[in-house]
Amino acid sequence: MKSSAMQDALLRALAQGALLLTANRRLARHWRIVYDSAQQAAGHTVWPAPAIRVWQDWVSESIDALLPDCLTPSPFAELRGWQKVIDASPLLDHQATAETAAQAWTLCQHYHLSLDHPSFQSTEDTAHFRQWADEFERRAAQHNWLPAAHREQWLAARLPQSHRDVWLDGFDEFTPAQQTLLRKLNWTAYQESAAAAASVTRAVFPSAAKEIEAAAAWCRTLLESGQARSIGIVVQNLARLRPAVEAAFEDILGAPFFNISLGLPLSDWPIVSDALLLLRWLAQPLDIGSVGVLLRSPFLRGAAAERAARALFDCKLRDSNVLELSLSRARDQAPPILSELLGQALIQLRNEPRKLSPGQWARRLPALLIAAGWPGERTQSSPERQALVRWQQLLQEFASLDLVDSPMPFAQAVSTLSRLAAQAIFQPETEEMPIQILEALQAAGSRFDALWIMGMTDTAWPPPARPNPFIPRSLAREHNLPHATPERELRFARDITARLLRSAPTVIFSHAEREGDEELRPSRLIEVYPQQLPAANAYPVYAERAALDESADTTAPALPPGAKVRGGTSILSWQSLCPFQSFARVRLSAEEWTEPKPGLTALERGIALHGALADLWKRYPTRDSLARIADWERQQAIRDAIEVGLSEIPAAGREQLLRLERLRIQRVIEDWIELDFQRDAFTVEAAEHDIDLAPLGLPLKGRIDRIDRLPNGELVLIDYKSTAPSKNVWAGPRPDNLQLPLYALALPETPSAIAFAQLKRGNHKFDGLAAAEGLLPNVKPPKDADWGTQLAAWRTVVDTIWAEFQSGRAGIDPKNNGKPCVRCHLHSLCRIYDTAALPDSESD
């Protein structure tokens, strides 16, 4: 926008030594850029830095300049002081109560509310607050503190009458405490003489996502056409919508043309988050997810050299179902560089005293992190370097807790520092961008060529009143406290809306029609404006790139003759479910990311049960031999078999889990035997029997859970399942599961029945197909074919599917309209959900 007379006057005043106080850091940064640009335009190569300060920084600097004989604790130290006061109260949530009480006391100081007012005794909550406030003020006086809420009053009482030219910008209102201080200053409010916007419209969109995409497309259209050089996007509830806003603007603009003027907790920045995780790991074992974050962190020395080794270590831990890991145990198993770093950090920590003050810990924690290899050897980006500077400031704030905290153990120090980092909001400084995304209050003092204000629903604007529960309602209303009443919020919202309408010649208000099942209505403050969709070009969801030639290649290189493949009979099932699945899992080794779970894994439980059943039938290979023995002997045989099955499961540290698993397996086997006893005589000819599928022309091997021989010589194949699938998984040209049909075809002697055995307490059953009825309970012949025809059909299906795999057919072609995709882990690789409308959960 063009320079105005008011702006020129301010810039001249700054050049002559005037002081500019702004309501926020974004505005202060903006004025520094404007001033520097003006100096360069005037031909200057060197100039004094202008006196531009954020209000609260100027207050603190002015107090420091007067060399007070009192201490100025950090905000976190003050909050800790409130927590110390409230800790003696029988409350459930001391943290939240302390924060609310501190807010109430701050409001009382800023708005000159006397705590001696009788209304503070009107309710139990306000009476408690009065007692806490008295105790906090007593402790502050005892420790010679100057709390933040007192600083403007303290400065006003001691600051001499100023004749310096002072300008103010971006303030929507002043508290009484600020007004008292301003009376000591010769100040001028910076006010542009801008009229209300010439073009004001409102737009409605089906959802917030569509609203955000439309705003991004509008911004790009304005920039490309040259209609605007500076654009403001005001977002209600930006903290919640930030991820969606950031993603949409990156996709549609295709370049970083925007700044989001809303910081994130310092603990959310990876370089700081990893430091805090590393300190937590020194204090106590970490869950496997957090351990994985550190193993993949680029901020630990050796990250590049050991990238693959650390990733494999992570996979090994997950495959071993490790739920949490101590740092000392990790040191013993980690790759060499990481192992050495962790060992150094452990040795250094063990040499520290058990308890230290926060200030002492603040001096020692950086050395511990350096010993552990943080922040690594790679060059940090500008935001990361700024985050490291803010981290150093955070340690200084942590050290200031010496005012309120006694010496503490290392674990408590790390916990306190983590809470402090979560409350410290950090926003790295970047160069000025043409698009500024901010909240309504952050837009104070800003001027744009065009402005879009989104999320203007009647529930969001004006915002609902949020009176502080510790301040009597009558006093809050009388002193017109922020957020105290709906009337106050409405007046404030009207003022902010009027200010926004003077911030740009073109203003658009917008809102979504629905959020989930809730119907949304426009704010009554924007209903007067005409409804009109903003003019914007159509852009794809992903930013446009140079035109590319596209071709579909769904065929992988053919499997070389004699090639060995891993995956067993599952290869054919995967190929049948979706050719890409077998290609990715077998040819690309794209395994599923293991998520450890409490207790034994499903694989371990299956191994134990299968092993126990196999051992039991080896001891008593016939139905009659097992049925003839006494009950106590059978119980002992089952217990002995269970020990054999569990012998392959690591027992260290899991003794209680294994005890419970013994009981579970015993009950499952006892119930299952009762079902087997209802059958006619049979002999278990083989259990856990390895089979070679070479007779079918497949370079694969398998394992049959159990082979029974009946009195007439016929064979029955049984596959144990905890929850058996239906025999329908063998049907059609693309079966879901081909394991048992493959075994039936590959055995030298053709079996007369194949069946799943569901080993589930209370629901034991067989489900399968047979050459004739009566071979197994509830197992019948195929409906539409005799047994020989069925076997021939399966052979045709096997040959066809194997030929597809062997030839390299790898297209993304899930059967049954994508039903296999529900349980597939390859979505990020095949990206089928980006190109097809498929179910995201099972319908049956």
Short mmCIF file of C-alpha atoms in Angstrom, two decimals, residues 295 303-316 333-336:
data_model
loop_
_atom_site.label_atom_id
_atom_site.label_comp_id
_atom_site.label_asym_id
_atom_site.label_seq_id
_atom_site.Cartn_x
_atom_site.Cartn_y
_atom_site.Cartn_z
CA LEU A 295 16.39 -43.46 16.98
CA ALA A 303 22.34 -39.96 12.77
CA ALA A 304 23.54 -39.98 9.17
CA ALA A 305 26.24 -42.65 9.61
CA GLU A 306 23.95 -44.99 11.54
CA ARG A 307 20.65 -44.15 9.85
CA ALA A 308 20.03 -47.70 8.62
CA ALA A 309 21.38 -49.40 11.74
CA ARG A 310 19.22 -47.30 14.06
CA ALA A 311 16.14 -47.93 11.94
CA LEU A 312 16.79 -51.66 12.03
CA PHE A 313 17.28 -51.48 15.79
CA ASP A 314 13.88 -49.80 16.03
CA CYS A 315 12.31 -52.59 13.94
CA LYS A 316 13.99 -55.24 16.08
CA GLN A 333 21.95 -53.13 22.27
CA ALA A 334 22.19 -49.94 20.18
CA PRO A 335 24.53 -49.35 17.22
CA PRO A 336 28.08 -48.37 18.25
#
